[in-house]
């Protein structure tokens, strides 16, 4: 084995080990983001992470066994993965997360009208009050026109200054927009990493194919 080939082989093995770790991190990201992003999107991320993990293991075996067939299969799988990541990037728009954020708040607000307390978790999590502000609670007939304790810092609404000034629609939409941005950066990072590994795999697969052809002669 030449020095260059050996370097590429072990580089590919190392990159695949990192690829496997990234796959695990993608799965964790999808699990942690459950509820903070559209459910279908979270499922897609978890599935994508699982695919990355499986493909990385295949690449490691191909590099260790110096099998051109396994490496070409690995290259094909990387191309498929490249397309999948591209699809994720194409469909991952801020608008998707924005609509999900609005729907989440609106659904909880409608529940609040019949089941007081339905907004508590959102209001505590995002430090907000009502849909557009604390004034939203006045028309629904709360006692003494008060807001729930979840609308206030330290759950203390005796001091009017403790009431969160922002409505939950704006705060949740902003938080989900940040989630969309983080997701976009991760996807572009995965795409770049995939291209690097794809290049190494193609070079190594060509080398082993040529070596096998020479041995057959």
mmCIF file with all atom_site columns, N, CA and C in Angstrom, residues 21-34 37 42 45-46 49-50:
data_model
loop_
_atom_site.group_PDB
_atom_site.id
_atom_site.type_symbol
_atom_site.label_atom_id
_atom_site.label_alt_id
_atom_site.label_comp_id
_atom_site.label_asym_id
_atom_site.label_entity_id
_atom_site.label_seq_id
_atom_site.pdbx_PDB_ins_code
_atom_site.Cartn_x
_atom_site.Cartn_y
_atom_site.Cartn_z
_atom_site.occupancy
_atom_site.B_iso_or_equiv
_atom_site.pdbx_formal_charge
_atom_site.auth_seq_id
_atom_site.auth_comp_id
_atom_site.auth_asym_id
_atom_site.auth_atom_id
_atom_site.pdbx_PDB_model_num
ATOM 1  N N  . UNK A 1 21 ? -20.350 9.726  14.697 1.00 0.00 ? 21 UNK A N  1
ATOM 2  C CA . UNK A 1 21 ? -20.634 10.592 15.849 1.00 0.00 ? 21 UNK A CA 1
ATOM 3  C C  . UNK A 1 21 ? -21.641 11.674 15.462 1.00 0.00 ? 21 UNK A C  1
ATOM 4  N N  . UNK A 1 22 ? -21.461 12.239 14.264 1.00 0.00 ? 22 UNK A N  1
ATOM 5  C CA . UNK A 1 22 ? -22.405 13.249 13.784 1.00 0.00 ? 22 UNK A CA 1
ATOM 6  C C  . UNK A 1 22 ? -23.807 12.660 13.631 1.00 0.00 ? 22 UNK A C  1
ATOM 7  N N  . UNK A 1 23 ? -23.861 11.412 13.155 1.00 0.00 ? 23 UNK A N  1
ATOM 8  C CA . UNK A 1 23 ? -25.158 10.751 13.026 1.00 0.00 ? 23 UNK A CA 1
ATOM 9  C C  . UNK A 1 23 ? -25.860 10.636 14.367 1.00 0.00 ? 23 UNK A C  1
ATOM 10 N N  . UNK A 1 24 ? -25.089 10.275 15.389 1.00 0.00 ? 24 UNK A N  1
ATOM 11 C CA . UNK A 1 24 ? -25.656 10.174 16.740 1.00 0.00 ? 24 UNK A CA 1
ATOM 12 C C  . UNK A 1 24 ? -26.124 11.544 17.224 1.00 0.00 ? 24 UNK A C  1
ATOM 13 N N  . UNK A 1 25 ? -25.308 12.575 16.957 1.00 0.00 ? 25 UNK A N  1
ATOM 14 C CA . UNK A 1 25 ? -25.675 13.935 17.371 1.00 0.00 ? 25 UNK A CA 1
ATOM 15 C C  . UNK A 1 25 ? -26.934 14.418 16.651 1.00 0.00 ? 25 UNK A C  1
ATOM 16 N N  . UNK A 1 26 ? -27.067 14.044 15.382 1.00 0.00 ? 26 UNK A N  1
ATOM 17 C CA . UNK A 1 26 ? -28.269 14.418 14.626 1.00 0.00 ? 26 UNK A CA 1
ATOM 18 C C  . UNK A 1 26 ? -29.504 13.764 15.242 1.00 0.00 ? 26 UNK A C  1
ATOM 19 N N  . UNK A 1 27 ? -29.365 12.494 15.628 1.00 0.00 ? 27 UNK A N  1
ATOM 20 C CA . UNK A 1 27 ? -30.478 11.795 16.281 1.00 0.00 ? 27 UNK A CA 1
ATOM 21 C C  . UNK A 1 27 ? -30.842 12.484 17.594 1.00 0.00 ? 27 UNK A C  1
ATOM 22 N N  . UNK A 1 28 ? -29.813 12.835 18.371 1.00 0.00 ? 28 UNK A N  1
ATOM 23 C CA . UNK A 1 28 ? -30.046 13.522 19.647 1.00 0.00 ? 28 UNK A CA 1
ATOM 24 C C  . UNK A 1 28 ? -30.721 14.872 19.411 1.00 0.00 ? 28 UNK A C  1
ATOM 25 N N  . UNK A 1 29 ? -30.252 15.588 18.377 1.00 0.00 ? 29 UNK A N  1
ATOM 26 C CA . UNK A 1 29 ? -30.837 16.893 18.046 1.00 0.00 ? 29 UNK A CA 1
ATOM 27 C C  . UNK A 1 29 ? -32.318 16.747 17.702 1.00 0.00 ? 29 UNK A C  1
ATOM 28 N N  . UNK A 1 30 ? -32.637 15.710 16.926 1.00 0.00 ? 30 UNK A N  1
ATOM 29 C CA . UNK A 1 30 ? -34.033 15.479 16.570 1.00 0.00 ? 30 UNK A CA 1
ATOM 30 C C  . UNK A 1 30 ? -34.885 15.137 17.778 1.00 0.00 ? 30 UNK A C  1
ATOM 31 N N  . UNK A 1 31 ? -34.315 14.345 18.697 1.00 0.00 ? 31 UNK A N  1
ATOM 32 C CA . UNK A 1 31 ? -35.060 13.966 19.909 1.00 0.00 ? 31 UNK A CA 1
ATOM 33 C C  . UNK A 1 31 ? -35.271 15.167 20.824 1.00 0.00 ? 31 UNK A C  1
ATOM 34 N N  . UNK A 1 32 ? -34.211 15.966 21.003 1.00 0.00 ? 32 UNK A N  1
ATOM 35 C CA . UNK A 1 32 ? -34.326 17.138 21.870 1.00 0.00 ? 32 UNK A CA 1
ATOM 36 C C  . UNK A 1 32 ? -35.241 18.194 21.262 1.00 0.00 ? 32 UNK A C  1
ATOM 37 N N  . UNK A 1 33 ? -35.286 18.222 19.933 1.00 0.00 ? 33 UNK A N  1
ATOM 38 C CA . UNK A 1 33 ? -36.121 19.210 19.260 1.00 0.00 ? 33 UNK A CA 1
ATOM 39 C C  . UNK A 1 33 ? -37.569 18.792 19.116 1.00 0.00 ? 33 UNK A C  1
ATOM 40 N N  . UNK A 1 34 ? -37.890 17.602 19.631 1.00 0.00 ? 34 UNK A N  1
ATOM 41 C CA . UNK A 1 34 ? -39.271 17.116 19.544 1.00 0.00 ? 34 UNK A CA 1
ATOM 42 C C  . UNK A 1 34 ? -40.191 18.077 20.301 1.00 0.00 ? 34 UNK A C  1
ATOM 43 N N  . UNK A 1 37 ? -40.175 21.785 17.048 1.00 0.00 ? 37 UNK A N  1
ATOM 44 C CA . UNK A 1 37 ? -40.179 21.867 15.589 1.00 0.00 ? 37 UNK A CA 1
ATOM 45 C C  . UNK A 1 37 ? -41.317 20.991 15.086 1.00 0.00 ? 37 UNK A C  1
ATOM 46 N N  . UNK A 1 42 ? -38.983 16.610 12.827 1.00 0.00 ? 42 UNK A N  1
ATOM 47 C CA . UNK A 1 42 ? -38.183 15.952 13.858 1.00 0.00 ? 42 UNK A CA 1
ATOM 48 C C  . UNK A 1 42 ? -37.974 14.478 13.519 1.00 0.00 ? 42 UNK A C  1
ATOM 49 N N  . UNK A 1 45 ? -35.387 14.198 10.811 1.00 0.00 ? 45 UNK A N  1
ATOM 50 C CA . UNK A 1 45 ? -34.027 14.396 11.314 1.00 0.00 ? 45 UNK A CA 1
ATOM 51 C C  . UNK A 1 45 ? -33.516 13.135 12.003 1.00 0.00 ? 45 UNK A C  1
ATOM 52 N N  . UNK A 1 46 ? -34.376 12.514 12.799 1.00 0.00 ? 46 UNK A N  1
ATOM 53 C CA . UNK A 1 46 ? -33.977 11.282 13.496 1.00 0.00 ? 46 UNK A CA 1
ATOM 54 C C  . UNK A 1 46 ? -33.667 10.176 12.490 1.00 0.00 ? 46 UNK A C  1
ATOM 55 N N  . UNK A 1 49 ? -30.370 10.918 10.812 1.00 0.00 ? 49 UNK A N  1
ATOM 56 C CA . UNK A 1 49 ? -29.256 10.564 11.691 1.00 0.00 ? 49 UNK A CA 1
ATOM 57 C C  . UNK A 1 49 ? -28.993 9.070  11.707 1.00 0.00 ? 49 UNK A C  1
ATOM 58 N N  . UNK A 1 50 ? -30.073 8.282  11.712 1.00 0.00 ? 50 UNK A N  1
ATOM 59 C CA . UNK A 1 50 ? -29.914 6.827  11.679 1.00 0.00 ? 50 UNK A CA 1
ATOM 60 C C  . UNK A 1 50 ? -29.271 6.352  10.388 1.00 0.00 ? 50 UNK A C  1
#
